[in-house]
Amino acid sequence: MVLVPSVLVAASPALAETQAGVGIGAEVLADSRPFLVENREADVAGSIRATPFLRTSSGRTTFRVDADLMARRFSKASNGSETSANAGGELIYRPSSYVNMFASGRFSSVLNGIGFGNVALPSPDTALPPITGPLPDVSLIGNRVRTETATANLGMSARLSPLDELTVTATGSQSKASALIGRDFSFVNLGLSYSRTLSTRLAVTANVTYGRSNFLRTPLGDGSIVSPTLGIRLTLSPRLTINASGGVTFTESDLGLAGKVRTTQLAGTLNFCRLEERGSLCLSAARTAQPTVLGGIQTLSSVAISYTKRLAERDNFRLNLAYNGNSAGMNGPLAVPSSQLYNASATWAHSINRRLSFDLTPSYARIHNFGRSFDNVRLLGSLRYSFGAIL
């Protein structure tokens, strides 16, 4: 957990509050199957991680940037050294009390074996965030494929009346794969959402999204995704909220001379969270269709459960269970393999002092893909020191 004090910066004519800091960590990892590759031998690794951030707000504008940078070295030459990066920013502008405008961008470069170790897992002292955006492409498990993705988002929400709100979003992304089995593609997604508040506890939503994927240098695998859904937002108490949506997804993929493949799938999301004074219990789930670097479109499902508990003033405990899977099918030029990943981890986090903290996380994963199954056991210990502001 990164701890760091607020810095207040005066701006004219309003006060701007700015928080900036960086967490520097050293990690030791024992891994039975590095990168979730079946035939890898157990190994140990050391890594360095940096998590800088900057957040500022002034009047009608809020801006933040953050990054998570990691370099890891395994003891065996066959596993070598690996790096990962995830960096981005967000700008929110409120021209009036009725309108919000927002823009964001993010870049990630990660080996799938590393990325899957952190699927839908929040920090020790926060509730589980809703599953949003692209889901992990589990068809790549065990291939040690590096994927690089750049994403940009634009959106605006407008309150049409005290009870009605309309939101428009546009997202563009480009994904690159480092292996011959993967192919680069771009993806554009447009969304429209209408929300109406029926009471202090209940609101209903209607959403529709349209996405178009384009695989570079070939039309094979190009496709479209249309997904209309209906949802509710229910507040049962100040500490208990439920957000749910359901609908269908229509997909179409181009197979060249073989014609087009069309599918209809169920789609939806569920986010449930119960907050207590010293902890939380949350569930987040999603089912959606999206492109894969294997070519074409696949249907992905994700479920995550998180339980957090503050054991003492300086000690936190977190238990996480996660499932990620896809539906096999010939929705592109290649048959996407059916793959499932089951994840379980427990974390003990201890704050040594105001800026220095220590985490210990044992985890277990069960992987099914390409008709085979295998296990992965990891033990990760990390020591982090924070410079700058305290969030």
mmCIF file of C-alpha atoms in Angstrom:
data_model
loop_
_atom_site.group_PDB
_atom_site.id
_atom_site.type_symbol
_atom_site.label_atom_id
_atom_site.label_comp_id
_atom_site.label_asym_id
_atom_site.label_seq_id
_atom_site.Cartn_x
_atom_site.Cartn_y
_atom_site.Cartn_z
ATOM 1 C CA MET A 1 0.000 0.000 0.000
ATOM 2 C CA VAL A 2 1.500 3.326 -1.028
ATOM 3 C CA LEU A 3 1.365 5.970 1.657
ATOM 4 C CA VAL A 4 2.299 9.549 0.938
ATOM 5 C CA PRO A 5 1.106 13.886 2.545
ATOM 6 C CA SER A 6 -0.993 16.173 0.470
ATOM 7 C CA VAL A 7 0.567 19.203 -1.132
ATOM 8 C CA LEU A 8 -1.699 22.210 -1.473
ATOM 9 C CA VAL A 9 -0.882 24.575 -4.305
ATOM 10 C CA ALA A 10 -2.591 27.942 -4.589
ATOM 11 C CA ALA A 11 -3.993 28.910 -7.961
ATOM 12 C CA SER A 12 -5.801 32.014 -9.051
ATOM 13 C CA PRO A 13 -8.632 32.605 -8.686
ATOM 14 C CA ALA A 14 -9.398 29.274 -6.987
ATOM 15 C CA LEU A 15 -7.338 26.943 -4.846
ATOM 16 C CA ALA A 16 -5.902 23.906 -6.635
ATOM 17 C CA GLU A 17 -5.199 20.819 -4.591
ATOM 18 C CA THR A 18 -2.303 18.755 -5.926
ATOM 19 C CA GLN A 19 -1.075 15.387 -4.718
ATOM 20 C CA ALA A 20 2.082 13.832 -6.126
ATOM 21 C CA GLY A 21 4.205 10.926 -5.041
ATOM 22 C CA VAL A 22 5.880 7.682 -5.957
ATOM 23 C CA GLY A 23 6.102 4.280 -4.346
ATOM 24 C CA ILE A 24 9.320 2.282 -4.796
ATOM 25 C CA GLY A 25 9.190 -1.419 -4.029
ATOM 26 C CA ALA A 26 11.425 -4.484 -3.990
ATOM 27 C CA GLU A 27 9.796 -7.880 -4.522
ATOM 28 C CA VAL A 28 10.812 -11.526 -4.177
ATOM 29 C CA LEU A 29 8.783 -14.132 -6.076
ATOM 30 C CA ALA A 30 8.786 -17.934 -5.879
ATOM 31 C CA ASP A 31 6.859 -19.329 -8.870
ATOM 32 C CA SER A 32 6.147 -22.975 -9.724
ATOM 33 C CA ARG A 33 5.441 -22.159 -13.410
ATOM 34 C CA PRO A 34 6.800 -18.787 -14.538
ATOM 35 C CA PHE A 35 4.545 -17.027 -17.061
ATOM 36 C CA LEU A 36 1.904 -19.765 -16.599
ATOM 37 C CA VAL A 37 3.771 -21.895 -19.159
ATOM 38 C CA GLU A 38 3.132 -25.613 -18.644
ATOM 39 C CA ASN A 39 6.659 -26.974 -19.122
ATOM 40 C CA ARG A 40 8.504 -24.339 -17.082
ATOM 41 C CA GLU A 41 10.482 -25.371 -14.005
ATOM 42 C CA ALA A 42 9.968 -23.688 -10.642
ATOM 43 C CA ASP A 43 12.077 -20.571 -10.188
ATOM 44 C CA VAL A 44 12.658 -17.572 -7.955
ATOM 45 C CA ALA A 45 12.909 -13.961 -9.076
ATOM 46 C CA GLY A 46 13.621 -10.504 -7.764
ATOM 47 C CA SER A 47 11.927 -7.382 -9.057
ATOM 48 C CA ILE A 48 11.752 -3.629 -8.641
ATOM 49 C CA ARG A 49 8.473 -1.740 -8.967
ATOM 50 C CA ALA A 50 7.732 1.998 -9.215
ATOM 51 C CA THR A 51 4.233 3.522 -8.940
ATOM 52 C CA PRO A 52 4.331 7.303 -9.533
ATOM 53 C CA PHE A 53 1.162 9.399 -9.537
ATOM 54 C CA LEU A 54 -0.038 12.986 -9.828
ATOM 55 C CA ARG A 55 -3.555 14.209 -9.029
ATOM 56 C CA THR A 56 -4.775 17.764 -9.143
ATOM 57 C CA SER A 57 -8.171 19.445 -8.966
ATOM 58 C CA SER A 58 -9.186 23.073 -9.275
ATOM 59 C CA GLY A 59 -12.724 24.341 -9.525
ATOM 60 C CA ARG A 60 -14.308 22.530 -12.452
ATOM 61 C CA THR A 61 -11.288 20.463 -13.527
ATOM 62 C CA THR A 62 -9.797 17.238 -12.186
ATOM 63 C CA PHE A 63 -6.657 15.694 -13.664
ATOM 64 C CA ARG A 64 -4.636 12.628 -12.750
ATOM 65 C CA VAL A 65 -1.795 10.536 -14.168
ATOM 66 C CA ASP A 66 -0.378 7.310 -12.780
ATOM 67 C CA ALA A 67 1.908 4.449 -13.745
ATOM 68 C CA ASP A 68 2.928 0.987 -12.590
ATOM 69 C CA LEU A 69 6.393 -0.011 -13.847
ATOM 70 C CA MET A 70 8.058 -3.327 -13.036
ATOM 71 C CA ALA A 71 11.350 -5.052 -13.931
ATOM 72 C CA ARG A 72 11.868 -8.691 -12.886
ATOM 73 C CA ARG A 73 14.837 -11.050 -13.148
ATOM 74 C CA PHE A 74 14.571 -14.829 -12.699
ATOM 75 C CA SER A 75 17.469 -16.918 -11.396
ATOM 76 C CA LYS A 76 17.380 -19.387 -14.314
ATOM 77 C CA ALA A 77 18.653 -18.238 -17.685
ATOM 78 C CA SER A 78 15.798 -20.024 -19.476
ATOM 79 C CA ASN A 79 13.300 -17.672 -17.820
ATOM 80 C CA GLY A 80 15.402 -14.548 -18.265
ATOM 81 C CA SER A 81 14.197 -11.089 -17.303
ATOM 82 C CA GLU A 82 10.815 -9.509 -17.873
ATOM 83 C CA THR A 83 9.283 -6.048 -17.712
ATOM 84 C CA SER A 84 5.759 -4.659 -17.596
ATOM 85 C CA ALA A 85 4.321 -1.156 -17.813
ATOM 86 C CA ASN A 86 0.886 0.352 -17.312
ATOM 87 C CA ALA A 87 0.532 4.124 -17.514
ATOM 88 C CA GLY A 88 -2.278 6.542 -18.187
ATOM 89 C CA GLY A 89 -4.160 9.678 -17.317
ATOM 90 C CA GLU A 90 -7.650 11.134 -17.035
ATOM 91 C CA LEU A 91 -9.102 14.632 -17.362
ATOM 92 C CA ILE A 92 -12.593 15.545 -16.095
ATOM 93 C CA TYR A 93 -14.103 18.954 -16.857
ATOM 94 C CA ARG A 94 -17.416 20.210 -15.458
ATOM 95 C CA PRO A 95 -18.578 23.229 -17.512
ATOM 96 C CA SER A 96 -21.787 23.378 -15.465
ATOM 97 C CA SER A 97 -23.595 21.539 -12.701
ATOM 98 C CA TYR A 98 -25.465 19.592 -15.395
ATOM 99 C CA VAL A 99 -22.611 18.477 -17.658
ATOM 100 C CA ASN A 100 -19.450 16.403 -17.181
ATOM 101 C CA MET A 101 -16.863 15.947 -19.931
ATOM 102 C CA PHE A 102 -14.040 13.446 -19.630
ATOM 103 C CA ALA A 103 -11.061 12.144 -21.576
ATOM 104 C CA SER A 104 -8.545 9.461 -20.720
ATOM 105 C CA GLY A 105 -5.717 7.479 -22.241
ATOM 106 C CA ARG A 106 -3.708 4.439 -21.195
ATOM 107 C CA PHE A 107 -0.840 2.311 -22.457
ATOM 108 C CA SER A 108 0.063 -1.163 -21.244
ATOM 109 C CA SER A 109 2.812 -3.581 -22.178
ATOM 110 C CA VAL A 110 2.662 -6.898 -20.373
ATOM 111 C CA LEU A 111 3.404 -10.584 -20.690
ATOM 112 C CA ASN A 112 0.155 -12.439 -20.211
ATOM 113 C CA GLY A 113 1.665 -14.658 -17.551
ATOM 114 C CA ILE A 114 2.483 -11.596 -15.433
ATOM 115 C CA GLY A 115 -0.792 -9.831 -16.107
ATOM 116 C CA PHE A 116 -2.941 -12.784 -15.130
ATOM 117 C CA GLY A 117 -1.390 -12.780 -11.677
ATOM 118 C CA ASN A 118 -3.313 -9.579 -10.925
ATOM 119 C CA VAL A 119 -6.695 -10.143 -12.563
ATOM 120 C CA ALA A 120 -9.406 -8.123 -10.803
ATOM 121 C CA LEU A 121 -7.472 -7.880 -7.532
ATOM 122 C CA PRO A 122 -7.824 -4.594 -5.599
ATOM 123 C CA SER A 123 -5.457 -3.095 -3.038
ATOM 124 C CA PRO A 124 -5.756 -4.396 0.543
ATOM 125 C CA ASP A 125 -7.880 -1.580 1.951
ATOM 126 C CA THR A 126 -10.315 -0.866 -0.890
ATOM 127 C CA ALA A 127 -13.485 -2.440 -2.209
ATOM 128 C CA LEU A 128 -13.394 -4.532 -5.357
ATOM 129 C CA PRO A 129 -13.805 -2.237 -8.373
ATOM 130 C CA PRO A 130 -16.435 -3.070 -10.994
ATOM 131 C CA ILE A 131 -15.129 -5.020 -13.966
ATOM 132 C CA THR A 132 -15.070 -2.524 -16.820
ATOM 133 C CA GLY A 133 -13.333 -2.264 -20.148
ATOM 134 C CA PRO A 134 -11.620 -5.152 -21.968
ATOM 135 C CA LEU A 135 -11.423 -8.483 -20.141
ATOM 136 C CA PRO A 136 -8.199 -10.561 -20.081
ATOM 137 C CA ASP A 137 -7.698 -12.608 -23.252
ATOM 138 C CA VAL A 138 -7.413 -16.046 -21.644
ATOM 139 C CA SER A 139 -6.847 -17.744 -25.018
ATOM 140 C CA LEU A 140 -3.225 -16.551 -24.739
ATOM 141 C CA ILE A 141 -2.469 -18.330 -21.443
ATOM 142 C CA GLY A 142 0.747 -20.332 -21.534
ATOM 143 C CA ASN A 143 2.133 -18.755 -24.718
ATOM 144 C CA ARG A 144 4.350 -16.113 -23.085
ATOM 145 C CA VAL A 145 2.938 -13.570 -25.508
ATOM 146 C CA ARG A 146 3.642 -9.898 -24.890
ATOM 147 C CA THR A 147 0.753 -7.631 -25.772
ATOM 148 C CA GLU A 148 0.909 -3.864 -26.089
ATOM 149 C CA THR A 149 -2.314 -1.880 -25.993
ATOM 150 C CA ALA A 150 -2.916 1.857 -26.344
ATOM 151 C CA THR A 151 -6.401 3.141 -25.523
ATOM 152 C CA ALA A 152 -8.072 6.572 -25.701
ATOM 153 C CA ASN A 153 -11.528 7.461 -24.341
ATOM 154 C CA LEU A 154 -13.789 10.489 -24.776
ATOM 155 C CA GLY A 155 -17.165 11.009 -23.173
ATOM 156 C CA MET A 156 -19.794 13.381 -21.899
ATOM 157 C CA SER A 157 -22.678 13.007 -19.465
ATOM 158 C CA ALA A 158 -25.540 15.499 -19.281
ATOM 159 C CA ARG A 159 -28.297 15.735 -16.681
ATOM 160 C CA LEU A 160 -31.447 16.324 -18.725
ATOM 161 C CA SER A 161 -33.597 16.790 -15.624
ATOM 162 C CA PRO A 162 -33.276 16.121 -11.888
ATOM 163 C CA LEU A 163 -34.155 12.474 -12.660
ATOM 164 C CA ASP A 164 -32.691 11.850 -16.132
ATOM 165 C CA GLU A 165 -29.104 11.556 -17.345
ATOM 166 C CA LEU A 166 -27.604 10.808 -20.772
ATOM 167 C CA THR A 167 -24.016 9.594 -21.351
ATOM 168 C CA VAL A 168 -22.142 9.315 -24.660
ATOM 169 C CA THR A 169 -18.732 7.605 -24.944
ATOM 170 C CA ALA A 170 -16.202 6.821 -27.665
ATOM 171 C CA THR A 171 -13.200 4.518 -27.248
ATOM 172 C CA GLY A 172 -10.390 3.715 -29.642
ATOM 173 C CA SER A 173 -7.608 1.198 -29.058
ATOM 174 C CA GLN A 174 -4.785 -0.548 -30.852
ATOM 175 C CA SER A 175 -3.321 -3.888 -29.738
ATOM 176 C CA LYS A 176 -0.052 -5.507 -30.830
ATOM 177 C CA ALA A 177 1.186 -9.031 -30.106
ATOM 178 C CA SER A 178 4.842 -10.076 -30.035
ATOM 179 C CA ALA A 179 4.326 -13.674 -31.197
ATOM 180 C CA LEU A 180 3.661 -15.093 -34.645
ATOM 181 C CA ILE A 181 0.342 -16.536 -33.457
ATOM 182 C CA GLY A 182 -0.957 -13.071 -32.744
ATOM 183 C CA ARG A 183 -1.973 -10.249 -35.081
ATOM 184 C CA ASP A 184 -2.263 -6.533 -34.523
ATOM 185 C CA PHE A 185 -5.704 -4.954 -34.580
ATOM 186 C CA SER A 186 -7.510 -1.690 -33.888
ATOM 187 C CA PHE A 187 -10.890 -1.426 -32.198
ATOM 188 C CA VAL A 188 -13.411 1.417 -32.014
ATOM 189 C CA ASN A 189 -16.331 1.294 -29.594
ATOM 190 C CA LEU A 190 -19.222 3.791 -29.328
ATOM 191 C CA GLY A 191 -21.644 3.821 -26.412
ATOM 192 C CA LEU A 192 -24.912 5.522 -25.483
ATOM 193 C CA SER A 193 -26.499 5.230 -22.034
ATOM 194 C CA TYR A 194 -29.684 6.668 -20.548
ATOM 195 C CA SER A 195 -30.406 6.592 -16.810
ATOM 196 C CA ARG A 196 -33.578 7.501 -14.911
ATOM 197 C CA THR A 197 -33.862 7.733 -11.142
ATOM 198 C CA LEU A 198 -37.125 6.210 -9.921
ATOM 199 C CA SER A 199 -36.565 6.698 -6.195
ATOM 200 C CA THR A 200 -33.841 7.459 -3.686
ATOM 201 C CA ARG A 201 -32.862 3.788 -3.869
ATOM 202 C CA LEU A 202 -33.561 2.714 -7.453
ATOM 203 C CA ALA A 203 -32.445 3.843 -10.895
ATOM 204 C CA VAL A 204 -32.818 2.104 -14.266
ATOM 205 C CA THR A 205 -30.527 2.331 -17.283
ATOM 206 C CA ALA A 206 -30.692 1.537 -20.997
ATOM 207 C CA ASN A 207 -27.410 1.073 -22.861
ATOM 208 C CA VAL A 208 -26.283 0.254 -26.371
ATOM 209 C CA THR A 209 -22.732 -0.126 -27.691
ATOM 210 C CA TYR A 210 -21.336 -0.639 -31.178
ATOM 211 C CA GLY A 211 -17.803 -1.870 -31.776
ATOM 212 C CA ARG A 212 -15.776 -2.449 -34.927
ATOM 213 C CA SER A 213 -12.470 -4.362 -35.080
ATOM 214 C CA ASN A 214 -9.957 -4.118 -37.909
ATOM 215 C CA PHE A 215 -7.011 -6.497 -38.185
ATOM 216 C CA LEU A 216 -4.050 -4.790 -39.780
ATOM 217 C CA ARG A 217 -2.771 -5.914 -43.181
ATOM 218 C CA THR A 218 -5.606 -8.443 -43.637
ATOM 219 C CA PRO A 219 -9.422 -8.413 -43.677
ATOM 220 C CA LEU A 220 -9.540 -11.867 -42.058
ATOM 221 C CA GLY A 221 -10.999 -11.597 -38.584
ATOM 222 C CA ASP A 222 -12.486 -8.130 -39.012
ATOM 223 C CA GLY A 223 -15.799 -7.896 -37.229
ATOM 224 C CA SER A 224 -18.508 -5.905 -35.517
ATOM 225 C CA ILE A 225 -20.174 -6.124 -32.103
ATOM 226 C CA VAL A 226 -23.574 -4.676 -31.136
ATOM 227 C CA SER A 227 -24.749 -5.005 -27.538
ATOM 228 C CA PRO A 228 -28.023 -3.535 -26.152
ATOM 229 C CA THR A 229 -28.576 -3.985 -22.392
ATOM 230 C CA LEU A 230 -30.934 -2.877 -19.615
ATOM 231 C CA GLY A 231 -29.763 -2.328 -16.055
ATOM 232 C CA ILE A 232 -30.636 -1.274 -12.525
ATOM 233 C CA ARG A 233 -28.776 0.535 -9.761
ATOM 234 C CA LEU A 234 -30.151 -0.418 -6.349
ATOM 235 C CA THR A 235 -29.086 1.050 -3.004
ATOM 236 C CA LEU A 236 -30.350 -1.226 -0.244
ATOM 237 C CA SER A 237 -28.547 0.726 2.479
ATOM 238 C CA PRO A 238 -25.708 3.266 2.740
ATOM 239 C CA ARG A 239 -23.314 0.291 2.926
ATOM 240 C CA LEU A 240 -24.921 -2.071 0.391
ATOM 241 C CA THR A 241 -25.270 -1.375 -3.339
ATOM 242 C CA ILE A 242 -26.068 -3.505 -6.389
ATOM 243 C CA ASN A 243 -25.493 -2.620 -10.041
ATOM 244 C CA ALA A 244 -26.654 -5.101 -12.672
ATOM 245 C CA SER A 245 -27.291 -5.143 -16.401
ATOM 246 C CA GLY A 246 -28.328 -7.786 -18.899
ATOM 247 C CA GLY A 247 -28.932 -8.104 -22.603
ATOM 248 C CA VAL A 248 -27.572 -9.699 -25.756
ATOM 249 C CA THR A 249 -24.533 -9.278 -27.967
ATOM 250 C CA PHE A 250 -24.644 -9.702 -31.748
ATOM 251 C CA THR A 251 -21.303 -10.367 -33.465
ATOM 252 C CA GLU A 252 -20.189 -10.739 -37.071
ATOM 253 C CA SER A 253 -16.708 -11.890 -38.155
ATOM 254 C CA ASP A 254 -15.202 -11.922 -41.656
ATOM 255 C CA LEU A 255 -13.664 -15.280 -42.694
ATOM 256 C CA GLY A 256 -12.758 -14.205 -46.219
ATOM 257 C CA LEU A 257 -13.734 -16.816 -48.827
ATOM 258 C CA ALA A 258 -15.546 -18.794 -46.115
ATOM 259 C CA GLY A 259 -17.974 -15.912 -45.678
ATOM 260 C CA LYS A 260 -19.105 -14.369 -42.411
ATOM 261 C CA VAL A 261 -19.869 -15.925 -39.037
ATOM 262 C CA ARG A 262 -22.681 -14.416 -36.967
ATOM 263 C CA THR A 263 -23.423 -15.198 -33.321
ATOM 264 C CA THR A 264 -25.890 -14.107 -30.647
ATOM 265 C CA GLN A 265 -24.747 -14.327 -27.011
ATOM 266 C CA LEU A 266 -26.031 -13.287 -23.618
ATOM 267 C CA ALA A 267 -24.208 -10.299 -22.122
ATOM 268 C CA GLY A 268 -24.282 -8.506 -18.808
ATOM 269 C CA THR A 269 -22.554 -7.213 -15.699
ATOM 270 C CA LEU A 270 -23.113 -7.556 -11.963
ATOM 271 C CA ASN A 271 -21.484 -5.520 -9.202
ATOM 272 C CA PHE A 272 -22.391 -6.110 -5.574
ATOM 273 C CA CYS A 273 -20.565 -4.568 -2.623
ATOM 274 C CA ARG A 274 -21.202 -4.569 1.105
ATOM 275 C CA LEU A 275 -19.030 -2.119 3.030
ATOM 276 C CA GLU A 276 -18.390 -2.508 6.736
ATOM 277 C CA GLU A 277 -16.544 -0.289 9.183
ATOM 278 C CA ARG A 278 -13.441 -2.512 9.072
ATOM 279 C CA GLY A 279 -13.784 -4.286 5.739
ATOM 280 C CA SER A 280 -15.836 -5.191 2.689
ATOM 281 C CA LEU A 281 -17.286 -8.090 0.723
ATOM 282 C CA CYS A 282 -17.670 -7.509 -3.000
ATOM 283 C CA LEU A 283 -18.548 -9.464 -6.128
ATOM 284 C CA SER A 284 -18.002 -8.307 -9.682
ATOM 285 C CA ALA A 285 -18.878 -10.211 -12.864
ATOM 286 C CA ALA A 286 -19.070 -9.553 -16.591
ATOM 287 C CA ARG A 287 -19.791 -11.371 -19.850
ATOM 288 C CA THR A 288 -18.920 -9.642 -23.098
ATOM 289 C CA ALA A 289 -17.625 -10.108 -26.648
ATOM 290 C CA GLN A 290 -14.380 -8.541 -27.843
ATOM 291 C CA PRO A 291 -11.606 -9.073 -30.421
ATOM 292 C CA THR A 292 -8.641 -11.378 -29.801
ATOM 293 C CA VAL A 293 -5.142 -11.189 -31.284
ATOM 294 C CA LEU A 294 -5.735 -14.735 -32.549
ATOM 295 C CA GLY A 295 -8.151 -13.142 -35.010
ATOM 296 C CA GLY A 296 -11.878 -12.605 -34.898
ATOM 297 C CA ILE A 297 -14.186 -12.156 -31.914
ATOM 298 C CA GLN A 298 -14.595 -14.278 -28.800
ATOM 299 C CA THR A 299 -16.974 -14.227 -25.828
ATOM 300 C CA LEU A 300 -15.284 -13.715 -22.457
ATOM 301 C CA SER A 301 -16.567 -14.146 -18.908
ATOM 302 C CA SER A 302 -15.054 -12.897 -15.657
ATOM 303 C CA VAL A 303 -16.070 -13.268 -12.007
ATOM 304 C CA ALA A 304 -14.182 -11.898 -9.007
ATOM 305 C CA ILE A 305 -14.910 -12.006 -5.279
ATOM 306 C CA SER A 306 -12.992 -9.969 -2.731
ATOM 307 C CA TYR A 307 -13.109 -9.973 1.058
ATOM 308 C CA THR A 308 -11.098 -7.388 2.976
ATOM 309 C CA LYS A 309 -10.638 -6.960 6.708
ATOM 310 C CA ARG A 310 -8.685 -4.442 8.743
ATOM 311 C CA LEU A 311 -7.158 -6.664 11.432
ATOM 312 C CA ALA A 312 -5.474 -3.870 13.370
ATOM 313 C CA GLU A 313 -4.356 -0.291 12.916
ATOM 314 C CA ARG A 314 -1.391 -1.418 10.801
ATOM 315 C CA ASP A 315 -2.588 -4.768 9.463
ATOM 316 C CA ASN A 316 -4.959 -5.620 6.605
ATOM 317 C CA PHE A 317 -6.077 -8.959 5.211
ATOM 318 C CA ARG A 318 -7.454 -9.586 1.731
ATOM 319 C CA LEU A 319 -8.864 -12.742 0.152
ATOM 320 C CA ASN A 320 -9.488 -12.861 -3.602
ATOM 321 C CA LEU A 321 -11.138 -15.458 -5.822
ATOM 322 C CA ALA A 322 -11.317 -14.940 -9.588
ATOM 323 C CA TYR A 323 -12.415 -16.804 -12.710
ATOM 324 C CA ASN A 324 -11.716 -15.819 -16.297
ATOM 325 C CA GLY A 325 -12.812 -17.884 -19.287
ATOM 326 C CA ASN A 326 -13.775 -17.753 -22.933
ATOM 327 C CA SER A 327 -16.136 -19.583 -25.258
ATOM 328 C CA ALA A 328 -14.382 -21.621 -27.919
ATOM 329 C CA GLY A 329 -15.561 -21.090 -31.452
ATOM 330 C CA MET A 330 -14.699 -20.407 -35.061
ATOM 331 C CA ASN A 331 -15.513 -16.707 -34.942
ATOM 332 C CA GLY A 332 -12.374 -15.761 -36.834
ATOM 333 C CA PRO A 333 -9.767 -17.195 -39.247
ATOM 334 C CA LEU A 334 -8.420 -19.347 -36.376
ATOM 335 C CA ALA A 335 -10.334 -21.568 -33.982
ATOM 336 C CA VAL A 336 -10.007 -19.831 -30.621
ATOM 337 C CA PRO A 337 -9.190 -22.448 -27.954
ATOM 338 C CA SER A 338 -11.440 -22.825 -24.941
ATOM 339 C CA SER A 339 -9.488 -21.553 -21.928
ATOM 340 C CA GLN A 340 -10.221 -21.051 -18.236
ATOM 341 C CA LEU A 341 -8.188 -19.573 -15.417
ATOM 342 C CA TYR A 342 -9.123 -20.011 -11.750
ATOM 343 C CA ASN A 343 -7.269 -17.764 -9.318
ATOM 344 C CA ALA A 344 -7.127 -17.626 -5.508
ATOM 345 C CA SER A 345 -4.889 -15.456 -3.360
ATOM 346 C CA ALA A 346 -4.601 -14.142 0.177
ATOM 347 C CA THR A 347 -2.637 -11.056 1.197
ATOM 348 C CA TRP A 348 -1.402 -9.883 4.561
ATOM 349 C CA ALA A 349 -0.380 -6.218 4.410
ATOM 350 C CA HIS A 350 1.509 -4.595 7.283
ATOM 351 C CA SER A 351 2.403 -0.902 7.606
ATOM 352 C CA ILE A 352 5.750 -0.712 9.358
ATOM 353 C CA ASN A 353 5.449 3.050 9.649
ATOM 354 C CA ARG A 354 3.795 5.943 7.859
ATOM 355 C CA ARG A 355 5.711 5.358 4.626
ATOM 356 C CA LEU A 356 7.103 1.823 4.762
ATOM 357 C CA SER A 357 4.911 -1.257 4.202
ATOM 358 C CA PHE A 358 5.294 -4.990 3.677
ATOM 359 C CA ASP A 359 3.000 -7.438 1.847
ATOM 360 C CA LEU A 360 3.009 -11.229 1.698
ATOM 361 C CA THR A 361 0.784 -12.978 -0.875
ATOM 362 C CA PRO A 362 0.485 -16.731 -1.492
ATOM 363 C CA SER A 363 -1.604 -17.582 -4.564
ATOM 364 C CA TYR A 364 -2.855 -20.590 -6.497
ATOM 365 C CA ALA A 365 -4.043 -20.819 -10.102
ATOM 366 C CA ARG A 366 -5.579 -23.628 -12.143
ATOM 367 C CA ILE A 367 -5.273 -23.303 -15.913
ATOM 368 C CA HIS A 368 -7.234 -25.151 -18.618
ATOM 369 C CA ASN A 369 -6.456 -24.543 -22.295
ATOM 370 C CA PHE A 370 -5.684 -26.419 -25.517
ATOM 371 C CA GLY A 371 -7.154 -29.551 -23.914
ATOM 372 C CA ARG A 372 -4.658 -29.638 -21.049
ATOM 373 C CA SER A 373 -4.714 -28.604 -17.389
ATOM 374 C CA PHE A 374 -2.001 -27.593 -14.948
ATOM 375 C CA ASP A 375 -1.489 -25.727 -11.667
ATOM 376 C CA ASN A 376 0.542 -22.735 -10.600
ATOM 377 C CA VAL A 377 1.609 -21.820 -7.058
ATOM 378 C CA ARG A 378 3.258 -18.507 -6.186
ATOM 379 C CA LEU A 379 4.543 -16.730 -3.108
ATOM 380 C CA LEU A 380 5.206 -13.010 -3.457
ATOM 381 C CA GLY A 381 6.754 -10.788 -0.805
ATOM 382 C CA SER A 382 7.175 -7.046 -1.301
ATOM 383 C CA LEU A 383 8.626 -4.143 0.650
ATOM 384 C CA ARG A 384 7.583 -0.618 -0.421
ATOM 385 C CA TYR A 385 8.544 2.899 0.551
ATOM 386 C CA SER A 386 6.502 5.937 -0.421
ATOM 387 C CA PHE A 387 7.771 9.403 -1.267
ATOM 388 C CA GLY A 388 5.562 12.478 -1.540
ATOM 389 C CA ALA A 389 1.859 12.748 -0.785
ATOM 390 C CA ILE A 390 -0.305 10.331 1.191
ATOM 391 C CA LEU A 391 -3.442 9.154 -0.576
#
